[in-house]
Each structure stands twice: as structure tokens, then as C-alpha cells.
PDB file of C-alpha atoms in Angstrom:
ATOM      1  CA  GLN A   1      71.509 156.519 113.890  1.00 84.00           C
ATOM      2  CA  VAL A   2      70.612 159.720 112.092  1.00 91.00           C
ATOM      3  CA  ARG A   3      72.178 162.875 113.460  1.00 95.00           C
ATOM      4  CA  LEU A   4      72.045 166.458 112.339  1.00 97.00           C
ATOM      5  CA  VAL A   5      74.739 168.676 113.795  1.00 97.00           C
ATOM      6  CA  GLN A   6      74.156 172.345 113.231  1.00 97.00           C
ATOM      7  CA  SER A   7      76.575 175.204 113.519  1.00 96.00           C
ATOM      8  CA  ASP A   8      76.055 177.942 116.062  1.00 96.00           C
ATOM      9  CA  GLY A   9      73.838 180.902 115.276  1.00 96.00           C
ATOM     10  CA  GLY A  10      74.788 184.407 116.236  1.00 97.00           C
ATOM     11  CA  SER A  11      73.860 188.034 116.571  1.00 98.00           C
ATOM     12  CA  VAL A  12      74.136 190.435 113.677  1.00 98.00           C
ATOM     13  CA  GLN A  13      73.002 193.913 112.834  1.00 98.00           C
ATOM     14  CA  PRO A  14      70.279 194.526 110.278  1.00 98.00           C
ATOM     15  CA  GLY A  15      71.691 194.198 106.810  1.00 98.00           C
ATOM     16  CA  GLY A  16      74.322 191.752 107.961  1.00 98.00           C
ATOM     17  CA  SER A  17      75.003 188.176 106.910  1.00 98.00           C
ATOM     18  CA  LEU A  18      75.273 184.836 108.636  1.00 98.00           C
ATOM     19  CA  ARG A  19      75.862 181.308 107.397  1.00 98.00           C
ATOM     20  CA  LEU A  20      74.377 178.255 109.066  1.00 98.00           C
ATOM     21  CA  SER A  21      75.722 174.797 108.350  1.00 98.00           C
ATOM     22  CA  CYS A  22      74.159 171.404 108.985  1.00 98.00           C
ATOM     23  CA  VAL A  23      76.075 168.124 108.862  1.00 97.00           C
ATOM     24  CA  VAL A  24      73.721 165.228 108.092  1.00 96.00           C
ATOM     25  CA  SER A  25      74.728 161.703 109.032  1.00 95.00           C
ATOM     26  CA  GLY A  26      71.786 159.815 107.515  1.00 89.00           C
ATOM     27  CA  TYR A  27      68.215 159.842 106.342  1.00 90.00           C
ATOM     28  CA  ALA A  28      64.974 157.980 106.800  1.00 91.00           C
ATOM     29  CA  ALA A  29      63.919 155.963 103.778  1.00 90.00           C
ATOM     30  CA  SER A  30      61.158 158.468 103.003  1.00 92.00           C
ATOM     31  CA  ASP A  31      63.387 161.545 103.183  1.00 95.00           C
ATOM     32  CA  ASN A  32      64.211 163.182  99.878  1.00 96.00           C
ATOM     33  CA  CYS A  33      65.469 166.563 101.047  1.00 97.00           C
ATOM     34  CA  VAL A  34      67.015 168.632 103.804  1.00 97.00           C
ATOM     35  CA  ALA A  35      65.045 171.650 104.917  1.00 98.00           C
ATOM     36  CA  TRP A  36      65.633 174.643 107.130  1.00 98.00           C
ATOM     37  CA  PHE A  37      62.941 175.816 109.505  1.00 98.00           C
ATOM     38  CA  ARG A  38      62.761 178.656 111.970  1.00 98.00           C
ATOM     39  CA  GLN A  39      60.659 179.616 114.960  1.00 98.00           C
ATOM     40  CA  PRO A  40      60.475 183.315 115.801  1.00 97.00           C
ATOM     41  CA  PRO A  41      59.855 184.221 119.443  1.00 96.00           C
ATOM     42  CA  GLY A  42      56.224 183.615 120.339  1.00 96.00           C
ATOM     43  CA  LYS A  43      55.351 182.323 116.884  1.00 97.00           C
ATOM     44  CA  ALA A  44      54.892 179.006 115.161  1.00 97.00           C
ATOM     45  CA  ARG A  45      57.680 177.181 113.381  1.00 97.00           C
ATOM     46  CA  GLU A  46      57.857 177.921 109.658  1.00 96.00           C
ATOM     47  CA  GLY A  47      59.700 176.536 106.692  1.00 96.00           C
ATOM     48  CA  VAL A  48      62.511 178.636 105.286  1.00 97.00           C
ATOM     49  CA  ALA A  49      64.114 176.652 102.484  1.00 97.00           C
ATOM     50  CA  GLY A  50      64.705 173.128 101.274  1.00 97.00           C
ATOM     51  CA  ILE A  51      66.964 171.303  98.866  1.00 97.00           C
ATOM     52  CA  PHE A  52      66.358 167.953  97.208  1.00 96.00           C
ATOM     53  CA  ARG A  53      69.115 165.425  97.803  1.00 94.00           C
ATOM     54  CA  ASP A  54      69.293 163.912  94.353  1.00 93.00           C
ATOM     55  CA  SER A  55      68.612 166.820  92.002  1.00 94.00           C
ATOM     56  CA  GLY A  56      69.886 169.705  94.091  1.00 93.00           C
ATOM     57  CA  ALA A  57      66.726 171.635  93.214  1.00 95.00           C
ATOM     58  CA  ALA A  58      65.881 174.130  95.905  1.00 95.00           C
ATOM     59  CA  TYR A  59      62.968 176.205  97.081  1.00 95.00           C
ATOM     60  CA  ASP A  60      62.606 178.984  99.617  1.00 95.00           C
ATOM     61  CA  ALA A  61      59.885 180.900 101.380  1.00 95.00           C
ATOM     62  CA  ASP A  62      58.663 184.211  99.992  1.00 95.00           C
ATOM     63  CA  SER A  63      59.827 185.949 103.166  1.00 96.00           C
ATOM     64  CA  VAL A  64      63.467 185.091 102.452  1.00 97.00           C
ATOM     65  CA  LYS A  65      63.487 184.982  98.675  1.00 96.00           C
ATOM     66  CA  GLY A  66      66.448 186.800  97.195  1.00 97.00           C
ATOM     67  CA  ARG A  67      68.171 187.012 100.578  1.00 98.00           C
ATOM     68  CA  PHE A  68      68.707 183.415 101.713  1.00 98.00           C
ATOM     69  CA  THR A  69      70.375 180.676  99.701  1.00 98.00           C
ATOM     70  CA  ILE A  70      70.389 176.988 100.515  1.00 98.00           C
ATOM     71  CA  SER A  71      73.141 174.757  99.161  1.00 97.00           C
ATOM     72  CA  GLN A  72      74.458 171.262  99.689  1.00 96.00           C
ATOM     73  CA  ASP A  73      77.759 169.459  99.475  1.00 94.00           C
ATOM     74  CA  ASN A  74      76.985 165.781  99.048  1.00 87.00           C
ATOM     75  CA  TYR A  75      80.638 164.852  99.517  1.00 89.00           C
ATOM     76  CA  GLU A  76      80.813 166.559 102.897  1.00 89.00           C
ATOM     77  CA  ASN A  77      77.179 165.730 103.716  1.00 94.00           C
ATOM     78  CA  THR A  78      76.468 169.326 104.591  1.00 96.00           C
ATOM     79  CA  VAL A  79      73.583 171.641 103.831  1.00 97.00           C
ATOM     80  CA  ASP A  80      74.211 175.340 104.325  1.00 98.00           C
ATOM     81  CA  LEU A  81      71.910 178.314 104.621  1.00 98.00           C
ATOM     82  CA  GLN A  82      73.517 181.580 103.587  1.00 98.00           C
ATOM     83  CA  MET A  83      71.526 184.469 105.009  1.00 98.00           C
ATOM     84  CA  ASN A  84      72.134 187.955 103.633  1.00 98.00           C
ATOM     85  CA  SER A  85      70.431 191.294 104.158  1.00 98.00           C
ATOM     86  CA  LEU A  86      69.144 190.093 107.480  1.00 98.00           C
ATOM     87  CA  LYS A  87      66.184 191.854 109.036  1.00 98.00           C
ATOM     88  CA  PRO A  88      64.978 192.003 112.643  1.00 98.00           C
ATOM     89  CA  GLU A  89      62.054 189.785 111.654  1.00 97.00           C
ATOM     90  CA  ASP A  90      64.552 187.038 110.769  1.00 98.00           C
ATOM     91  CA  THR A  91      65.264 186.679 114.483  1.00 98.00           C
ATOM     92  CA  ALA A  92      64.399 183.094 115.403  1.00 98.00           C
ATOM     93  CA  MET A  93      65.613 179.671 116.389  1.00 98.00           C
ATOM     94  CA  TYR A  94      66.794 177.963 113.229  1.00 98.00           C
ATOM     95  CA  TYR A  95      66.687 174.215 112.676  1.00 98.00           C
ATOM     96  CA  CYS A  96      67.729 171.897 109.903  1.00 98.00           C
ATOM     97  CA  ALA A  97      65.875 168.668 109.305  1.00 97.00           C
ATOM     98  CA  THR A  98      65.772 165.701 106.998  1.00 97.00           C
ATOM     99  CA  ALA A  99      62.371 165.676 105.370  1.00 97.00           C
ATOM    100  CA  LYS A 100      60.063 164.536 102.633  1.00 97.00           C
ATOM    101  CA  CYS A 101      59.646 167.590 100.459  1.00 96.00           C
ATOM    102  CA  SER A 102      57.340 168.289  97.575  1.00 95.00           C
ATOM    103  CA  VAL A 103      56.635 171.210  95.298  1.00 93.00           C
ATOM    104  CA  VAL A 104      53.203 171.273  93.701  1.00 93.00           C
ATOM    105  CA  ASN A 105      52.050 174.185  91.576  1.00 90.00           C
ATOM    106  CA  GLY A 106      54.821 176.293  93.047  1.00 85.00           C
ATOM    107  CA  PHE A 107      53.819 175.526  96.604  1.00 88.00           C
ATOM    108  CA  ALA A 108      56.495 173.761  98.634  1.00 92.00           C
ATOM    109  CA  SER A 109      55.940 171.625 101.676  1.00 93.00           C
ATOM    110  CA  ALA A 110      58.260 169.620 103.903  1.00 95.00           C
ATOM    111  CA  VAL A 111      57.429 166.962 106.455  1.00 95.00           C
ATOM    112  CA  ALA A 112      60.429 166.685 108.742  1.00 96.00           C
ATOM    113  CA  THR A 113      61.720 163.436 110.154  1.00 96.00           C
ATOM    114  CA  TYR A 114      64.921 164.183 112.035  1.00 97.00           C
ATOM    115  CA  TRP A 115      65.846 167.535 113.546  1.00 97.00           C
ATOM    116  CA  SER A 116      68.929 169.368 114.635  1.00 97.00           C
ATOM    117  CA  GLU A 117      69.086 170.930 118.079  1.00 97.00           C
ATOM    118  CA  GLY A 118      68.638 174.409 116.681  1.00 97.00           C
ATOM    119  CA  ALA A 119      70.571 177.639 116.902  1.00 97.00           C
ATOM    120  CA  ARG A 120      69.474 181.129 117.770  1.00 98.00           C
ATOM    121  CA  VAL A 121      69.861 183.918 115.248  1.00 98.00           C
ATOM    122  CA  THR A 122      69.302 187.446 116.517  1.00 98.00           C
ATOM    123  CA  VAL A 123      69.140 190.434 114.209  1.00 98.00           C
ATOM    124  CA  SER A 124      69.212 193.665 116.143  1.00 97.00           C
ATOM    125  CA  SER A 125      70.873 197.031 116.137  1.00 95.00           C
TER     126      SER A 125
END
């Protein structure tokens, strides 16, 4: 049975940092990546970043580029999201998911299969 266990979120001030971790116990046959998504209050869920299992190649959304970094440890089966220079607009529920990812002409997409329970990240002064 596939499980994704995510670390707790938290509350930070603008400009602060937070690290989210996701322990992945398995994948669907079609999954080739682990991706992070978020859902701001009152808004639709959006992709944040993804990392391909085999190559370690990563992508991220323009809204977090240069501030968030996704990484994986295949030995520990973890995928982390390091979030720096946090802004109030980063406030959201954050989820990790196993997914089928693709990058075509610089445009990344991820179709998620299994999800974590999510964790709330609040950025406020």
C-alpha cells in the first residue's frame, strides 16, 4: 500500500524559511516523480515543484522560482521542499504526491496518483 507521510507545516514571518519533508513508501506503475502542490485559502490547488525519481531532474513554478528547492534522498525515500524567503502569498495547505510528471517546451505538468494528508503553512507578521 502506497503511503505518503508528510511533516508538519508551521507559521513563519515573511522572509522566513520552512522545510517540508515527505516520506514515500511506494509508487503506482505510472508514477515517475514526486511533486509538491499547494492550495491557498479560497483558491484552487496548484503545482509548486516536482522531481523525477530516476534522474533527479527538478522543476518548479514561476511563483516560487529562486526561493523553493525540491530535493530527494532515494536511500531514505524522502522528498523535501525547502522554502526560503517566504511571502504571505505562500500561505496554503501543502501536499506531496506521487505523480506522472512531464516537461514539454519548458512547461511542466504533474498528474498525481497518491497524496499526503497535507500540512498548513502560514506566512504572516
